[in-house]
PDB file of C-alpha atoms in Angstrom:
ATOM      1  CA  UNK A   1      -0.021   0.026  -0.007  1.00  0.00           C
ATOM      2  CA  UNK A   2       1.380   3.278  -1.080  1.00  0.00           C
ATOM      3  CA  UNK A   3       0.016   6.490   0.544  1.00  0.00           C
ATOM      4  CA  UNK A   4       0.359   9.667  -1.526  1.00  0.00           C
ATOM      5  CA  UNK A   5      -1.129  12.767  -0.005  1.00  0.00           C
ATOM      6  CA  UNK A   6      -0.902  16.564  -0.313  1.00  0.00           C
ATOM      7  CA  UNK A   7       0.006  18.200   3.038  1.00  0.00           C
ATOM      8  CA  UNK A   8      -1.154  21.589   4.178  1.00  0.00           C
ATOM      9  CA  UNK A   9       2.105  23.033   3.156  1.00  0.00           C
ATOM     10  CA  UNK A  10       1.192  21.930  -0.384  1.00  0.00           C
ATOM     11  CA  UNK A  11       3.860  19.410  -0.822  1.00  0.00           C
ATOM     12  CA  UNK A  12       3.095  15.998  -2.121  1.00  0.00           C
ATOM     13  CA  UNK A  13       4.221  13.413   0.420  1.00  0.00           C
ATOM     14  CA  UNK A  14       4.468   9.640  -0.257  1.00  0.00           C
ATOM     15  CA  UNK A  15       4.545   7.135   2.639  1.00  0.00           C
ATOM     16  CA  UNK A  16       4.963   3.457   2.332  1.00  0.00           C
ATOM     17  CA  UNK A  17       4.408   2.516   5.964  1.00  0.00           C
ATOM     18  CA  UNK A  18       1.262   3.396   7.884  1.00  0.00           C
ATOM     19  CA  UNK A  19       3.176   3.841  11.222  1.00  0.00           C
ATOM     20  CA  UNK A  20       5.940   6.221  10.032  1.00  0.00           C
ATOM     21  CA  UNK A  21       4.278   8.458   7.654  1.00  0.00           C
ATOM     22  CA  UNK A  22       4.929  12.167   8.418  1.00  0.00           C
ATOM     23  CA  UNK A  23       5.222  15.220   6.200  1.00  0.00           C
ATOM     24  CA  UNK A  24       8.975  16.220   5.763  1.00  0.00           C
ATOM     25  CA  UNK A  25       8.071  19.936   5.556  1.00  0.00           C
ATOM     26  CA  UNK A  26       5.680  20.035   8.407  1.00  0.00           C
ATOM     27  CA  UNK A  27       7.686  18.212  10.877  1.00  0.00           C
ATOM     28  CA  UNK A  28       5.461  15.929  13.017  1.00  0.00           C
ATOM     29  CA  UNK A  29       2.215  16.401  10.923  1.00  0.00           C
ATOM     30  CA  UNK A  30       0.887  12.979  10.212  1.00  0.00           C
ATOM     31  CA  UNK A  31      -0.115  11.841   6.703  1.00  0.00           C
ATOM     32  CA  UNK A  32      -3.471  10.842   5.513  1.00  0.00           C
ATOM     33  CA  UNK A  33      -3.314   7.394   6.936  1.00  0.00           C
ATOM     34  CA  UNK A  34      -2.971   8.704  10.417  1.00  0.00           C
ATOM     35  CA  UNK A  35      -5.067  11.755  10.155  1.00  0.00           C
ATOM     36  CA  UNK A  36      -7.811  10.470   7.850  1.00  0.00           C
ATOM     37  CA  UNK A  37      -6.902  13.030   5.166  1.00  0.00           C
ATOM     38  CA  UNK A  38      -7.713  12.309   1.551  1.00  0.00           C
ATOM     39  CA  UNK A  39      -6.008   9.273   0.034  1.00  0.00           C
ATOM     40  CA  UNK A  40      -5.209   9.160  -3.709  1.00  0.00           C
ATOM     41  CA  UNK A  41      -5.479   6.016  -5.526  1.00  0.00           C
ATOM     42  CA  UNK A  42      -2.653   4.850  -7.785  1.00  0.00           C
ATOM     43  CA  UNK A  43      -4.402   6.579 -10.640  1.00  0.00           C
ATOM     44  CA  UNK A  44      -4.229   9.849  -8.803  1.00  0.00           C
ATOM     45  CA  UNK A  45      -7.940  10.354  -7.849  1.00  0.00           C
ATOM     46  CA  UNK A  46      -8.575  11.636  -4.415  1.00  0.00           C
ATOM     47  CA  UNK A  47     -11.035   9.906  -2.175  1.00  0.00           C
ATOM     48  CA  UNK A  48     -11.938  12.486   0.474  1.00  0.00           C
ATOM     49  CA  UNK A  49     -13.835  11.480   3.599  1.00  0.00           C
ATOM     50  CA  UNK A  50     -16.469  14.099   4.529  1.00  0.00           C
ATOM     51  CA  UNK A  51     -14.956  15.851   7.474  1.00  0.00           C
ATOM     52  CA  UNK A  52     -11.320  14.718   6.961  1.00  0.00           C
ATOM     53  CA  UNK A  53     -10.063  18.047   5.833  1.00  0.00           C
ATOM     54  CA  UNK A  54     -11.705  19.870   8.783  1.00  0.00           C
ATOM     55  CA  UNK A  55     -10.353  17.385  11.261  1.00  0.00           C
ATOM     56  CA  UNK A  56      -6.947  17.667   9.595  1.00  0.00           C
ATOM     57  CA  UNK A  57      -6.959  21.511   9.626  1.00  0.00           C
ATOM     58  CA  UNK A  58      -7.994  21.357  13.316  1.00  0.00           C
ATOM     59  CA  UNK A  59      -5.188  19.076  14.258  1.00  0.00           C
ATOM     60  CA  UNK A  60      -2.681  21.218  12.349  1.00  0.00           C
ATOM     61  CA  UNK A  61      -4.059  24.306  14.123  1.00  0.00           C
ATOM     62  CA  UNK A  62      -3.785  22.533  17.415  1.00  0.00           C
ATOM     63  CA  UNK A  63      -0.226  21.512  16.679  1.00  0.00           C
ATOM     64  CA  UNK A  64       0.674  25.012  15.583  1.00  0.00           C
ATOM     65  CA  UNK A  65      -0.945  26.579  18.798  1.00  0.00           C
ATOM     66  CA  UNK A  66       0.851  23.965  20.839  1.00  0.00           C
ATOM     67  CA  UNK A  67       4.202  24.864  19.356  1.00  0.00           C
ATOM     68  CA  UNK A  68       3.412  28.631  19.508  1.00  0.00           C
ATOM     69  CA  UNK A  69       2.575  28.260  23.223  1.00  0.00           C
ATOM     70  CA  UNK A  70       5.766  26.222  23.676  1.00  0.00           C
ATOM     71  CA  UNK A  71       7.749  28.906  21.873  1.00  0.00           C
ATOM     72  CA  UNK A  72       6.133  31.648  24.091  1.00  0.00           C
ATOM     73  CA  UNK A  73       6.712  29.508  27.206  1.00  0.00           C
ATOM     74  CA  UNK A  74      10.372  28.960  26.244  1.00  0.00           C
ATOM     75  CA  UNK A  75      10.711  32.755  25.642  1.00  0.00           C
ATOM     76  CA  UNK A  76       9.199  33.639  29.011  1.00  0.00           C
ATOM     77  CA  UNK A  77      11.310  31.021  30.723  1.00  0.00           C
ATOM     78  CA  UNK A  78      14.466  32.429  28.977  1.00  0.00           C
ATOM     79  CA  UNK A  79      13.438  35.955  30.031  1.00  0.00           C
ATOM     80  CA  UNK A  80      12.964  34.811  33.656  1.00  0.00           C
ATOM     81  CA  UNK A  81      16.360  32.932  33.571  1.00  0.00           C
ATOM     82  CA  UNK A  82      17.995  36.056  32.274  1.00  0.00           C
ATOM     83  CA  UNK A  83      16.315  38.188  34.970  1.00  0.00           C
ATOM     84  CA  UNK A  84      17.398  35.838  37.677  1.00  0.00           C
ATOM     85  CA  UNK A  85      20.968  35.756  36.243  1.00  0.00           C
ATOM     86  CA  UNK A  86      21.103  39.480  36.209  1.00  0.00           C
ATOM     87  CA  UNK A  87      19.573  39.804  39.732  1.00  0.00           C
ATOM     88  CA  UNK A  88      22.189  37.272  40.982  1.00  0.00           C
ATOM     89  CA  UNK A  89      24.964  39.214  39.421  1.00  0.00           C
ATOM     90  CA  UNK A  90      23.606  42.460  40.948  1.00  0.00           C
ATOM     91  CA  UNK A  91      23.262  40.803  44.309  1.00  0.00           C
ATOM     92  CA  UNK A  92      26.989  39.561  43.987  1.00  0.00           C
ATOM     93  CA  UNK A  93      28.135  42.963  43.079  1.00  0.00           C
ATOM     94  CA  UNK A  94      26.279  44.615  45.926  1.00  0.00           C
ATOM     95  CA  UNK A  95      27.730  41.946  48.304  1.00  0.00           C
ATOM     96  CA  UNK A  96      31.205  42.750  47.091  1.00  0.00           C
ATOM     97  CA  UNK A  97      30.494  46.460  47.534  1.00  0.00           C
ATOM     98  CA  UNK A  98      29.224  45.991  50.959  1.00  0.00           C
ATOM     99  CA  UNK A  99      32.370  43.973  51.839  1.00  0.00           C
ATOM    100  CA  UNK A 100      34.596  46.645  50.427  1.00  0.00           C
ATOM    101  CA  UNK A 101      32.874  49.401  52.295  1.00  0.00           C
ATOM    102  CA  UNK A 102      33.031  47.340  55.523  1.00  0.00           C
ATOM    103  CA  UNK A 103      36.766  46.986  54.960  1.00  0.00           C
ATOM    104  CA  UNK A 104      37.146  50.568  54.098  1.00  0.00           C
ATOM    105  CA  UNK A 105      35.305  51.704  57.195  1.00  0.00           C
ATOM    106  CA  UNK A 106      37.473  49.476  59.400  1.00  0.00           C
ATOM    107  CA  UNK A 107      40.611  50.905  57.807  1.00  0.00           C
ATOM    108  CA  UNK A 108      39.276  54.390  58.178  1.00  0.00           C
ATOM    109  CA  UNK A 109      38.461  53.718  61.980  1.00  0.00           C
ATOM    110  CA  UNK A 110      41.967  52.210  62.546  1.00  0.00           C
ATOM    111  CA  UNK A 111      43.464  55.228  60.769  1.00  0.00           C
ATOM    112  CA  UNK A 112      41.432  57.637  62.911  1.00  0.00           C
ATOM    113  CA  UNK A 113      42.379  55.708  66.126  1.00  0.00           C
ATOM    114  CA  UNK A 114      46.091  55.973  65.156  1.00  0.00           C
ATOM    115  CA  UNK A 115      45.679  59.693  64.440  1.00  0.00           C
ATOM    116  CA  UNK A 116      44.147  60.174  67.942  1.00  0.00           C
ATOM    117  CA  UNK A 117      46.873  58.208  69.662  1.00  0.00           C
ATOM    118  CA  UNK A 118      49.550  60.170  67.688  1.00  0.00           C
ATOM    119  CA  UNK A 119      47.764  63.454  68.648  1.00  0.00           C
ATOM    120  CA  UNK A 120      47.726  62.400  72.359  1.00  0.00           C
ATOM    121  CA  UNK A 121      51.400  61.544  72.163  1.00  0.00           C
ATOM    122  CA  UNK A 122      52.257  64.809  70.548  1.00  0.00           C
ATOM    123  CA  UNK A 123      50.261  66.738  73.235  1.00  0.00           C
ATOM    124  CA  UNK A 124      52.028  64.910  75.922  1.00  0.00           C
ATOM    125  CA  UNK A 125      55.472  65.621  74.483  1.00  0.00           C
ATOM    126  CA  UNK A 126      54.533  69.252  73.922  1.00  0.00           C
ATOM    127  CA  UNK A 127      53.456  69.578  77.590  1.00  0.00           C
ATOM    128  CA  UNK A 128      56.795  67.832  78.709  1.00  0.00           C
ATOM    129  CA  UNK A 129      58.839  70.236  76.517  1.00  0.00           C
ATOM    130  CA  UNK A 130      56.974  73.260  77.981  1.00  0.00           C
ATOM    131  CA  UNK A 131      57.605  71.946  81.576  1.00  0.00           C
ATOM    132  CA  UNK A 132      61.231  71.511  80.725  1.00  0.00           C
ATOM    133  CA  UNK A 133      61.556  74.961  79.352  1.00  0.00           C
ATOM    134  CA  UNK A 134      59.693  76.452  82.267  1.00  0.00           C
ATOM    135  CA  UNK A 135      62.030  74.671  84.653  1.00  0.00           C
ATOM    136  CA  UNK A 136      65.165  76.082  82.627  1.00  0.00           C
ATOM    137  CA  UNK A 137      63.870  79.572  82.758  1.00  0.00           C
ATOM    138  CA  UNK A 138      64.702  81.631  85.854  1.00  0.00           C
ATOM    139  CA  UNK A 139      62.444  83.259  88.085  1.00  0.00           C
ATOM    140  CA  UNK A 140      62.861  86.972  88.745  1.00  0.00           C
ATOM    141  CA  UNK A 141      64.258  86.185  92.271  1.00  0.00           C
ATOM    142  CA  UNK A 142      66.625  83.510  90.847  1.00  0.00           C
ATOM    143  CA  UNK A 143      67.891  85.920  88.134  1.00  0.00           C
ATOM    144  CA  UNK A 144      68.495  88.725  90.845  1.00  0.00           C
ATOM    145  CA  UNK A 145      70.237  86.302  93.142  1.00  0.00           C
ATOM    146  CA  UNK A 146      72.478  85.006  90.214  1.00  0.00           C
ATOM    147  CA  UNK A 147      73.254  88.665  89.286  1.00  0.00           C
ATOM    148  CA  UNK A 148      74.149  89.613  92.874  1.00  0.00           C
ATOM    149  CA  UNK A 149      76.383  86.550  93.297  1.00  0.00           C
ATOM    150  CA  UNK A 150      78.170  87.390  90.050  1.00  0.00           C
ATOM    151  CA  UNK A 151      78.580  91.121  91.069  1.00  0.00           C
ATOM    152  CA  UNK A 152      80.084  89.940  94.429  1.00  0.00           C
ATOM    153  CA  UNK A 153      82.442  87.575  92.549  1.00  0.00           C
ATOM    154  CA  UNK A 154      83.540  90.280  90.165  1.00  0.00           C
ATOM    155  CA  UNK A 155      83.997  92.670  93.162  1.00  0.00           C
ATOM    156  CA  UNK A 156      86.286  90.083  94.945  1.00  0.00           C
ATOM    157  CA  UNK A 157      88.197  89.584  91.686  1.00  0.00           C
ATOM    158  CA  UNK A 158      88.732  93.364  91.230  1.00  0.00           C
ATOM    159  CA  UNK A 159      89.736  93.660  94.956  1.00  0.00           C
ATOM    160  CA  UNK A 160      92.223  90.813  94.574  1.00  0.00           C
ATOM    161  CA  UNK A 161      93.665  92.222  91.422  1.00  0.00           C
ATOM    162  CA  UNK A 162      93.866  95.757  92.954  1.00  0.00           C
ATOM    163  CA  UNK A 163      95.561  94.275  96.073  1.00  0.00           C
ATOM    164  CA  UNK A 164      97.944  92.422  93.833  1.00  0.00           C
ATOM    165  CA  UNK A 165      98.732  95.491  91.999  1.00  0.00           C
ATOM    166  CA  UNK A 166      99.123  97.511  95.243  1.00  0.00           C
ATOM    167  CA  UNK A 167     101.519  94.803  96.616  1.00  0.00           C
ATOM    168  CA  UNK A 168     103.643  95.020  93.413  1.00  0.00           C
ATOM    169  CA  UNK A 169     103.809  98.690  93.554  1.00  0.00           C
ATOM    170  CA  UNK A 170     104.781  98.669  97.273  1.00  0.00           C
ATOM    171  CA  UNK A 171     107.403  95.996  96.514  1.00  0.00           C
ATOM    172  CA  UNK A 172     108.692  98.307  93.639  1.00  0.00           C
ATOM    173  CA  UNK A 173     108.680 101.384  95.873  1.00  0.00           C
ATOM    174  CA  UNK A 174     110.630  99.538  98.578  1.00  0.00           C
ATOM    175  CA  UNK A 175     113.165  98.309  96.137  1.00  0.00           C
ATOM    176  CA  UNK A 176     113.584 101.698  94.695  1.00  0.00           C
ATOM    177  CA  UNK A 177     114.017 103.222  98.245  1.00  0.00           C
ATOM    178  CA  UNK A 178     116.201 100.527  99.719  1.00  0.00           C
ATOM    179  CA  UNK A 179     119.704 101.698  99.051  1.00  0.00           C
ATOM    180  CA  UNK A 180     121.472  98.509 100.231  1.00  0.00           C
ATOM    181  CA  UNK A 181     119.327  96.391  97.916  1.00  0.00           C
ATOM    182  CA  UNK A 182     120.189  98.675  94.964  1.00  0.00           C
ATOM    183  CA  UNK A 183     123.879  98.259  95.776  1.00  0.00           C
ATOM    184  CA  UNK A 184     123.770  94.578  96.029  1.00  0.00           C
ATOM    185  CA  UNK A 185     121.896  94.327  92.716  1.00  0.00           C
ATOM    186  CA  UNK A 186     124.202  96.751  90.935  1.00  0.00           C
ATOM    187  CA  UNK A 187     127.303  94.565  92.006  1.00  0.00           C
TER     188      UNK A 187
END
């Protein structure tokens, strides 16, 4: 038995087996044997059952609607998957950003703490330096006492020098007035 039929896509399909007869162009559309479409005799005259074409058209429409729904569903699922992937990427980026901000704030806090400690150390050193400078400065009473001591020392030194010069001059006068000494020195 040879089945020759004209498919909806207007191609002539030939099938030799009742179980595997499908249109090559309309993938999955069964031939006349399976869908009760018109059958041509060997001479080429169609034998058309009464509602066969309507039934075949409905099956083809149902198949087209099924595949169209499947395409729409695949499109929606791909868009949902794309949205989920984008959302996952954004969540990951936000998480990395939060971690970065956390580390940055920790670093800033450590830096601020170190600045505070260095400022405290600088204040303490400044106070210590000022205390040292204050202790090195003389009070007016100390300054006056030091000047009086220096004046007394200079007075004693001048007195000693004057005394020494007076002794030298007395010695010179005695030598010049001592006749016996002059004689002894001239001999």
